[in-house]
GROMACS .gro file of C-alpha atoms in nm:
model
  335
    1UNK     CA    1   0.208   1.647  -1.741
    2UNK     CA    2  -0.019   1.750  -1.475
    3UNK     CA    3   0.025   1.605  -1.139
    4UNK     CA    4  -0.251   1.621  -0.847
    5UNK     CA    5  -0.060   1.759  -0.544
    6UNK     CA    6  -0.327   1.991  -0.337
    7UNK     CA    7  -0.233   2.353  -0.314
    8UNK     CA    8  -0.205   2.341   0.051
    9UNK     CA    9   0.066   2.065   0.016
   10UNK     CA   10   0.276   2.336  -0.199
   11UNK     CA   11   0.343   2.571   0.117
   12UNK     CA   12   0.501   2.312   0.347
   13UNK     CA   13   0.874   2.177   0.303
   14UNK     CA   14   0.901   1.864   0.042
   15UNK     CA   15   0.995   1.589   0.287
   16UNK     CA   16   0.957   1.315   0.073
   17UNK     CA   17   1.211   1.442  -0.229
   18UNK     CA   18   1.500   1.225  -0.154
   19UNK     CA   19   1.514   0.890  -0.315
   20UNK     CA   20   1.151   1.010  -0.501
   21UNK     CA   21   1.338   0.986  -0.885
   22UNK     CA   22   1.441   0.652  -0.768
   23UNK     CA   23   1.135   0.489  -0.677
   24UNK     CA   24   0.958   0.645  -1.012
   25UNK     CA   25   1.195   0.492  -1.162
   26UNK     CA   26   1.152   0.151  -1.032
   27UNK     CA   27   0.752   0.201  -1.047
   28UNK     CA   28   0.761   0.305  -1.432
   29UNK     CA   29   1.026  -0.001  -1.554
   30UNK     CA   30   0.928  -0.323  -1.410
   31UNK     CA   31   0.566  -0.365  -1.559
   32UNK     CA   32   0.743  -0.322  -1.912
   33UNK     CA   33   0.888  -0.642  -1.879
   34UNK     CA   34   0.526  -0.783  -1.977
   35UNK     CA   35   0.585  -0.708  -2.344
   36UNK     CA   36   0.949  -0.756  -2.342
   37UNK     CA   37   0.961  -1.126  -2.196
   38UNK     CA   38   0.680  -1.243  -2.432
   39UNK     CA   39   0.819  -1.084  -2.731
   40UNK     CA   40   1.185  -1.235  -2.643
   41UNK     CA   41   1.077  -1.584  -2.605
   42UNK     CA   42   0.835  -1.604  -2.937
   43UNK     CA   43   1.088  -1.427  -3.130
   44UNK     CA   44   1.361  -1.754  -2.984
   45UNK     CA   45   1.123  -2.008  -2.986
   46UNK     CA   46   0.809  -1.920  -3.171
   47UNK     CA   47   0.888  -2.188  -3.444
   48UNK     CA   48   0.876  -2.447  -3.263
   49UNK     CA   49   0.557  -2.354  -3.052
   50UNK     CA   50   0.172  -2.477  -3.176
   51UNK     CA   51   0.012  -2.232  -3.413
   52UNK     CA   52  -0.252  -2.169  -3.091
   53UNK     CA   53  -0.150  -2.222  -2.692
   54UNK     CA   54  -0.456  -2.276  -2.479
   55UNK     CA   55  -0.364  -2.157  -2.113
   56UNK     CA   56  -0.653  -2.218  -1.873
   57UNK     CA   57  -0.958  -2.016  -2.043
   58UNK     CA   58  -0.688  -1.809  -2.284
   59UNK     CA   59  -0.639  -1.881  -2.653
   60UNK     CA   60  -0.295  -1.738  -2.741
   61UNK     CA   61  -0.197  -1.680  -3.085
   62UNK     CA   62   0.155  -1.733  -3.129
   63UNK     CA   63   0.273  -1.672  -3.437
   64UNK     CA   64   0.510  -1.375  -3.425
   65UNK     CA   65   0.470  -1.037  -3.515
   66UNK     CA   66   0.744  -0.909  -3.719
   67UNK     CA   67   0.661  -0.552  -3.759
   68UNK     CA   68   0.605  -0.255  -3.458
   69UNK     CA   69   0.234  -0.219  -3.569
   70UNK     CA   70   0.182  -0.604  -3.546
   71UNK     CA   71   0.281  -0.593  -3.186
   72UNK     CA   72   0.111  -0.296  -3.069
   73UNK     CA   73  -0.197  -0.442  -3.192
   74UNK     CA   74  -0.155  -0.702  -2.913
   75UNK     CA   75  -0.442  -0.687  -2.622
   76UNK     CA   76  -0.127  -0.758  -2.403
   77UNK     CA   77   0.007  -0.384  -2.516
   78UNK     CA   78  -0.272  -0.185  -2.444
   79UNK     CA   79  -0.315  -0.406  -2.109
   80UNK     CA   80   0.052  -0.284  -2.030
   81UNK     CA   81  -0.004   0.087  -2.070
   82UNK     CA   82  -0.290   0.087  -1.882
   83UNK     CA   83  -0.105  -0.098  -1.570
   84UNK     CA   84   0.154   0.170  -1.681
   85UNK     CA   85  -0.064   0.484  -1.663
   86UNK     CA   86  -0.231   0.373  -1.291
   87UNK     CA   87   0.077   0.323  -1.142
   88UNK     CA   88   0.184   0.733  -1.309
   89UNK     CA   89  -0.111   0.830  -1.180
   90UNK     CA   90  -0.097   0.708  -0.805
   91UNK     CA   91   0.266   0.784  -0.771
   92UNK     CA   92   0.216   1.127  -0.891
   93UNK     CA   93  -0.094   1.127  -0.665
   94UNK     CA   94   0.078   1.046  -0.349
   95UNK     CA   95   0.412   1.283  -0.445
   96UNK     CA   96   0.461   1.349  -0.099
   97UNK     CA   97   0.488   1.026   0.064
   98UNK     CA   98   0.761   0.811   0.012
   99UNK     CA   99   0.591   0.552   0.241
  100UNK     CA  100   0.324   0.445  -0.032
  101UNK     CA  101   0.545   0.514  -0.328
  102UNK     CA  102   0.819   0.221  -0.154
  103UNK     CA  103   0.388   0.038  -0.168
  104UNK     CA  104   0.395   0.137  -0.540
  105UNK     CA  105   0.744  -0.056  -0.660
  106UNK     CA  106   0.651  -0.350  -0.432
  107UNK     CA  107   0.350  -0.429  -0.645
  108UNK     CA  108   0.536  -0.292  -1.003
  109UNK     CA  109   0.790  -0.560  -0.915
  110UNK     CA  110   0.535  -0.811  -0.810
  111UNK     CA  111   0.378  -0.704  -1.156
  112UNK     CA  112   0.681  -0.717  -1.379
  113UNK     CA  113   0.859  -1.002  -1.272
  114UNK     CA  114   0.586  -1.269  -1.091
  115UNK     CA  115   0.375  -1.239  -1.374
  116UNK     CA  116   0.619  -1.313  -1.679
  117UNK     CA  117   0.814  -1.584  -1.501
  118UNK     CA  118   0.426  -1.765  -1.510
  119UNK     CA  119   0.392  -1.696  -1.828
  120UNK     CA  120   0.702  -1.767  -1.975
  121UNK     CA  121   0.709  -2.151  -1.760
  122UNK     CA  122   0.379  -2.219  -1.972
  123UNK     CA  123   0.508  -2.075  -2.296
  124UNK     CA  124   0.857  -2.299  -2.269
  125UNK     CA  125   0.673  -2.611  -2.168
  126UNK     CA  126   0.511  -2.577  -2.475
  127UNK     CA  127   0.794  -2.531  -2.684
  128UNK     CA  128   0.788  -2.862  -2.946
  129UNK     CA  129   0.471  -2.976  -2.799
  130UNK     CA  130   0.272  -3.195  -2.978
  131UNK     CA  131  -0.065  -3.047  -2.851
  132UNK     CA  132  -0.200  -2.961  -2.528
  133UNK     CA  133   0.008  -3.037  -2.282
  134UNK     CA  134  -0.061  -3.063  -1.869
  135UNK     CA  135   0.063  -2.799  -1.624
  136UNK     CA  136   0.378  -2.948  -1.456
  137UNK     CA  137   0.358  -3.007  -1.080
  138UNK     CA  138   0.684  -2.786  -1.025
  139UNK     CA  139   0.494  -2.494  -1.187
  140UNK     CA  140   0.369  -2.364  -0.882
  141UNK     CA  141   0.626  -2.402  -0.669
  142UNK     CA  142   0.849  -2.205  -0.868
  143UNK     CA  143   0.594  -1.924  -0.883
  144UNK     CA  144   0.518  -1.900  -0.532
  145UNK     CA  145   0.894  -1.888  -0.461
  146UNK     CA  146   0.901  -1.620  -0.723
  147UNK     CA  147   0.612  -1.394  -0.618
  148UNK     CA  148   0.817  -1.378  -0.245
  149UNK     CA  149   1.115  -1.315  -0.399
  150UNK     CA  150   0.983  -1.021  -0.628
  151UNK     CA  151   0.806  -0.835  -0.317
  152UNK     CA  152   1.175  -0.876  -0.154
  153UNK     CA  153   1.327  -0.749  -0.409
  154UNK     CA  154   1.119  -0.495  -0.473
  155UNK     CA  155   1.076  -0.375  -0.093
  156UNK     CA  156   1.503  -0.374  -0.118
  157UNK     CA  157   1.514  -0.224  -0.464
  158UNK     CA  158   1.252   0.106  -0.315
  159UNK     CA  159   1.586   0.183  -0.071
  160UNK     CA  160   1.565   0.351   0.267
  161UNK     CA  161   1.278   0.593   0.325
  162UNK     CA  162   1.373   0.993   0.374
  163UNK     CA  163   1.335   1.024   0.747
  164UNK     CA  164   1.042   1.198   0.932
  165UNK     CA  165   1.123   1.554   1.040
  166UNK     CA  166   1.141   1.581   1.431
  167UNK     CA  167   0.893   1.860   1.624
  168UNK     CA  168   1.029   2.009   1.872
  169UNK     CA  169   0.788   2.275   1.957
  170UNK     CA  170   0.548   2.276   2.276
  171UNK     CA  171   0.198   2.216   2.237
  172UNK     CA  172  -0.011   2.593   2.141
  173UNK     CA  173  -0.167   2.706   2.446
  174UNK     CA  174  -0.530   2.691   2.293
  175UNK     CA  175  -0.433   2.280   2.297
  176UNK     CA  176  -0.611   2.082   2.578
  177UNK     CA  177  -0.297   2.049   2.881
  178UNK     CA  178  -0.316   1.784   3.127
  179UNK     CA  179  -0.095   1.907   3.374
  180UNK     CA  180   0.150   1.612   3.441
  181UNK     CA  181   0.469   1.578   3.746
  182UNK     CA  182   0.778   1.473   3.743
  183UNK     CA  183   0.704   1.123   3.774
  184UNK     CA  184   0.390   1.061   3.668
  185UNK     CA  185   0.356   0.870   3.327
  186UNK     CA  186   0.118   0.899   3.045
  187UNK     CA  187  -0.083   0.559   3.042
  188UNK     CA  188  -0.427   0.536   2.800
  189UNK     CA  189  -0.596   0.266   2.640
  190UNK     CA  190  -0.914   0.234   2.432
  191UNK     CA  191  -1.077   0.085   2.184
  192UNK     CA  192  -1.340   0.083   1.866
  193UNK     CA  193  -1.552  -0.121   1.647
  194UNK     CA  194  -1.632  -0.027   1.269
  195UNK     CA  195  -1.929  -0.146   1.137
  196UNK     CA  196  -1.833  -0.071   0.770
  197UNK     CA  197  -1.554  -0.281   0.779
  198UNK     CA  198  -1.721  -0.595   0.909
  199UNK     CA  199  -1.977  -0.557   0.588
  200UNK     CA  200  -1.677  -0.475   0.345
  201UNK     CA  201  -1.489  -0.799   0.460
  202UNK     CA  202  -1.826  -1.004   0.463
  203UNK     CA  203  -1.891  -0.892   0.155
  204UNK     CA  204  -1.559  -0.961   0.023
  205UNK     CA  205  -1.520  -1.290   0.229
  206UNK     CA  206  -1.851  -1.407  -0.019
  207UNK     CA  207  -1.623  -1.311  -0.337
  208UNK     CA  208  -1.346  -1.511  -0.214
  209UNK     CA  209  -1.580  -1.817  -0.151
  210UNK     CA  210  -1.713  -1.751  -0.504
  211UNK     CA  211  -1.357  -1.730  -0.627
  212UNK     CA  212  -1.256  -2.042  -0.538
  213UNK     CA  213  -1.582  -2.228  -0.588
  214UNK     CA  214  -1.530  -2.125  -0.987
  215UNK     CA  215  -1.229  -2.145  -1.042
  216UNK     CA  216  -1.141  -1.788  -1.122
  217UNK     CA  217  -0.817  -1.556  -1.117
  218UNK     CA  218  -0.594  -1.835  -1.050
  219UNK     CA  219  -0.413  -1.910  -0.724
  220UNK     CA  220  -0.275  -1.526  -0.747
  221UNK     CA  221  -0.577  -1.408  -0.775
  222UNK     CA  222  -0.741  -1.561  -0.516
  223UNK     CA  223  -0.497  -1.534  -0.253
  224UNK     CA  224  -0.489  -1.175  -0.292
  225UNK     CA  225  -0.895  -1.124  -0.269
  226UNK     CA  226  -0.833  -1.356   0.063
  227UNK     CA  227  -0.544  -1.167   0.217
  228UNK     CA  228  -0.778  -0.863   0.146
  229UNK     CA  229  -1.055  -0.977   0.304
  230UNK     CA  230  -0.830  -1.080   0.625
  231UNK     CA  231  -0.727  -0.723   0.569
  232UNK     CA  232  -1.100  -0.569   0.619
  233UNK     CA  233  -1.187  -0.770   0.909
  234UNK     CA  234  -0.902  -0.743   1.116
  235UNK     CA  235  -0.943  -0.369   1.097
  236UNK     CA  236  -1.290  -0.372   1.237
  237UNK     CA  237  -1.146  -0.420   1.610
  238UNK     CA  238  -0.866  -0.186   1.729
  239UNK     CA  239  -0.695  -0.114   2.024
  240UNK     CA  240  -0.534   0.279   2.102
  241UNK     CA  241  -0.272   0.261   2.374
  242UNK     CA  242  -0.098   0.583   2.467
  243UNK     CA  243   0.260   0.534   2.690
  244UNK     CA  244   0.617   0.604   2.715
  245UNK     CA  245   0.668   0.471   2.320
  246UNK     CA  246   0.394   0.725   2.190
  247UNK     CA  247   0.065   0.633   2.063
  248UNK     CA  248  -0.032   0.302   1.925
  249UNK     CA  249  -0.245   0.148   1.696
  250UNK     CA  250  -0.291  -0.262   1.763
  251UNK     CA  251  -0.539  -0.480   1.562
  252UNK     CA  252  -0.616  -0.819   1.817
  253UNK     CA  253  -0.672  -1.021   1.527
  254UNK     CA  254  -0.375  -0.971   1.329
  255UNK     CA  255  -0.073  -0.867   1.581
  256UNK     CA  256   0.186  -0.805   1.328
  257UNK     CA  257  -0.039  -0.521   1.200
  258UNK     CA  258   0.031  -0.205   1.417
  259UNK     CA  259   0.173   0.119   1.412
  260UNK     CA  260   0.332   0.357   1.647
  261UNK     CA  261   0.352   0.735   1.607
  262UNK     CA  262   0.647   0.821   1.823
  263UNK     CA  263   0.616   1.222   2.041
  264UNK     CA  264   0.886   1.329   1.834
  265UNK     CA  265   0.652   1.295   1.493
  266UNK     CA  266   0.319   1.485   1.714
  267UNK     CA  267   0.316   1.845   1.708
  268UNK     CA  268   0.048   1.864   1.963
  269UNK     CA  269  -0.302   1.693   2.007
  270UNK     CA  270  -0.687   1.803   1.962
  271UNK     CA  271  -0.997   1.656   2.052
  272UNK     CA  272  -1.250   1.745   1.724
  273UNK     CA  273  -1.615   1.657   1.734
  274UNK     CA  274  -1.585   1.515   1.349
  275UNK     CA  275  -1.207   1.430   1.158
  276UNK     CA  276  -1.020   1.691   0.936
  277UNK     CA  277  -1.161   1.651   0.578
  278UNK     CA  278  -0.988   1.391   0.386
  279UNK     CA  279  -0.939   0.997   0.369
  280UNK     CA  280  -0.801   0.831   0.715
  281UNK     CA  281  -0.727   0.417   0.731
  282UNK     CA  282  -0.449   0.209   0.833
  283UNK     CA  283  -0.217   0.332   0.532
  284UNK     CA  284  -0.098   0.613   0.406
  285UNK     CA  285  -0.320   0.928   0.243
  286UNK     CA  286  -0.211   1.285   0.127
  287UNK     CA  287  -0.393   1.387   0.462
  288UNK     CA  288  -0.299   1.148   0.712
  289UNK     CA  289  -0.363   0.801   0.889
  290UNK     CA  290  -0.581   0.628   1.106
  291UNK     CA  291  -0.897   0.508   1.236
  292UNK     CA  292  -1.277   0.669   1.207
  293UNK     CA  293  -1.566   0.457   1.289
  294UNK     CA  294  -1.801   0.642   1.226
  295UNK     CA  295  -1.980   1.001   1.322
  296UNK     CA  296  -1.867   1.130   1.683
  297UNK     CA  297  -1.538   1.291   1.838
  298UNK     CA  298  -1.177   1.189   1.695
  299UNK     CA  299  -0.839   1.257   1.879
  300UNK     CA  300  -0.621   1.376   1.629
  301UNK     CA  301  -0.231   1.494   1.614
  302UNK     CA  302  -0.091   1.717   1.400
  303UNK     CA  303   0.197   1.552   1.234
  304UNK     CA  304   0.567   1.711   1.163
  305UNK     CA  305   0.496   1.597   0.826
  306UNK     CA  306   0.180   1.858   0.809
  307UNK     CA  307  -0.059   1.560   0.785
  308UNK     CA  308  -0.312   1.414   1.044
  309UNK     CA  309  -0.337   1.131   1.276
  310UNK     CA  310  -0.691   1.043   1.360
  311UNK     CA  311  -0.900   0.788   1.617
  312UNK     CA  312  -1.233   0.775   1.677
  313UNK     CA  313  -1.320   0.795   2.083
  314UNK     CA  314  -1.557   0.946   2.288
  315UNK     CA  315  -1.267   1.024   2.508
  316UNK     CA  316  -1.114   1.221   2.250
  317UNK     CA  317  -1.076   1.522   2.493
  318UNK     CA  318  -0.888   1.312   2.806
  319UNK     CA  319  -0.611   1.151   2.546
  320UNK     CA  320  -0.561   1.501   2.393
  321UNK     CA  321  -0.504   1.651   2.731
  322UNK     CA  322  -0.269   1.342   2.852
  323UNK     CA  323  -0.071   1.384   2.538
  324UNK     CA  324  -0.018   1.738   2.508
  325UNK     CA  325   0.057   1.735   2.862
  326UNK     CA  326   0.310   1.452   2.803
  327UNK     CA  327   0.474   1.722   2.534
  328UNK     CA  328   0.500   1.991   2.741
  329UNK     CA  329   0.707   1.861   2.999
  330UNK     CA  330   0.948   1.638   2.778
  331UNK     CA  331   0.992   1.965   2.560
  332UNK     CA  332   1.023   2.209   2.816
  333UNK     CA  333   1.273   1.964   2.970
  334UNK     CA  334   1.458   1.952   2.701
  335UNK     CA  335   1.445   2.352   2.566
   0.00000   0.00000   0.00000
């Protein structure tokens, strides 16, 4: 099978390779449950359903398919190995970090267990129905209670995460130094707007409204096109504070949604007039994390992990120099 890791990733060590069979595993298994729940309870109880179910918008045929061929002819099959196949594909895609694949069996589980528990509640309601029959009220209780429960589980099933190697190196001298004292601290704080993401999130703040004005995807659905859109906006204003903890990433909108990268993940700093080529947001890519704008200098770290943090500032060149300088002396201290 071929599997999309980038040459250059090939000459560092493999930090991610502990626990990496494990969450495959869990990616790969969950979404079968789609055909395996269905097929269970038709085989049970398919006698005593109508010949036709009408869920919502669906019409679902029934009647059970004895025979292999009979059930691979199912929509719901080929639906499967597709769901199947993207979740291969972006594991294999982001081999090397462990972060995103723990991102990966969160959703298979939320996959392979919130979505047959809603099914099978409609298809057992059904069972010796005399027709149509009305959606319990408990329904949806027991499927939001589900849906938490199977990003819990699936969050503890992903295990710990390898941990980040430590650098311990001083800054290269061609790195800009501020020249720090014994007692001074670093302290540095700015911030940036992104135009793109305000249009993304308006844009997807007018599918939402659309969403729930027709009636479409369900409450599942349309939660998840809402948290998304809370997603976009919030990452249109951010704060960078540089201090004592390392250097921070805050949204103001949505507190819970910050990250820190601690001195012992920075190998040193640089100030760049545009970022290192590849994809930079709030999660994880195969080259890094972070923040760009738009055109104009970035402060960016190299990682221990040989990936990139990046931030868009004009003062790209002053937090390089504060943090390198930071480096130095807690590194000389300690050598």
């Amino acid at each position: 099978m071929f599997i999309p890791i980038s040459p250059a990733a090939l000459r560092y060590p493999d930090h991610a390779a502990p626990g990496r069979l494990r969450r495959l595993i869990l990616t790969t298994a969950p979404p079968l449950l789609l055909l395996v729940v269905p097929m269970v309870l038709v085989a049970l109880y398919g006698e005593r359903l109508p010949d036709r179910v009408y869920i919502g918008n669906w019409d679902i045929d029934t009647k059970y398919e004895p025979t292999w061929q009979g059930w691979t002819s199912q929509p719901l099959f080929g639906a499967v190995m597709w769901c199947e196949a993207l979740l291969v594909f972006s594991f294999l895609r982001y081999w090397r970090l462990p972060q995103v694949q723990r991102g990966l069996v969160v959703g298979s589980f939320l996959i392979g267990v919130a979505v047959p528990v809603s099914g099978a509640l409609w298809l057992l309601a059904l069972v010796d129905a005399p027709g149509v029959m009305p959606r319990p009220a408990w329904h949806l209780a027991v499927e939001i209670a589900v849906t938490a429960g199977a990003l819990a589980l699936g969050w503890a099933a992903a295990g710990p995460l390898p941990p980040a190697p430590v650098a311990t190196a001083a800054p290269p001298p061609h790195a800009p130094t501020m020249a720090l004292g014994p007692w001074q601290r670093a302290m540095f704080v700015t911030s940036a707007w992104s135009a793109r993401r305000l249009l993304v999130a308006a844009v997807m703040a007018a599918l939402t409204a659309w969403a729930v004005s027709n009636g479409f995807g369900g409450w599942q659905g349309v939660t998840l096109l809402a948290l998304l859109t809370i997603f976009e906006a919030a990452q249109a204003r951010t704060y960078l504070q540089i201090d004592g903890s390392g250097i921070t990433v805050s949204l103001p909108w949505l507190p819970g949604l910050r990250r820190t990268v601690p001195y012992p993940r920075i190998r040193f700093a640089e100030a760049m007039s545009e970022p290192p080529p590849g994809r930079y947001k709030l999660d994880d890519g195969e080259a890094g994390w972070g923040i760009v704008s738009g055109k104009g200098p970035v402060l960016a770290l190299s990682l221990s992990d040989d990936r990139w943090f990046v931030y868009s500032t004009r003062e790209a060149e002053t937090a390089a120099a504060l943090i390198n300088g930071w480096l130095s002396r807690q590194r000389q201290e300690t050598a």
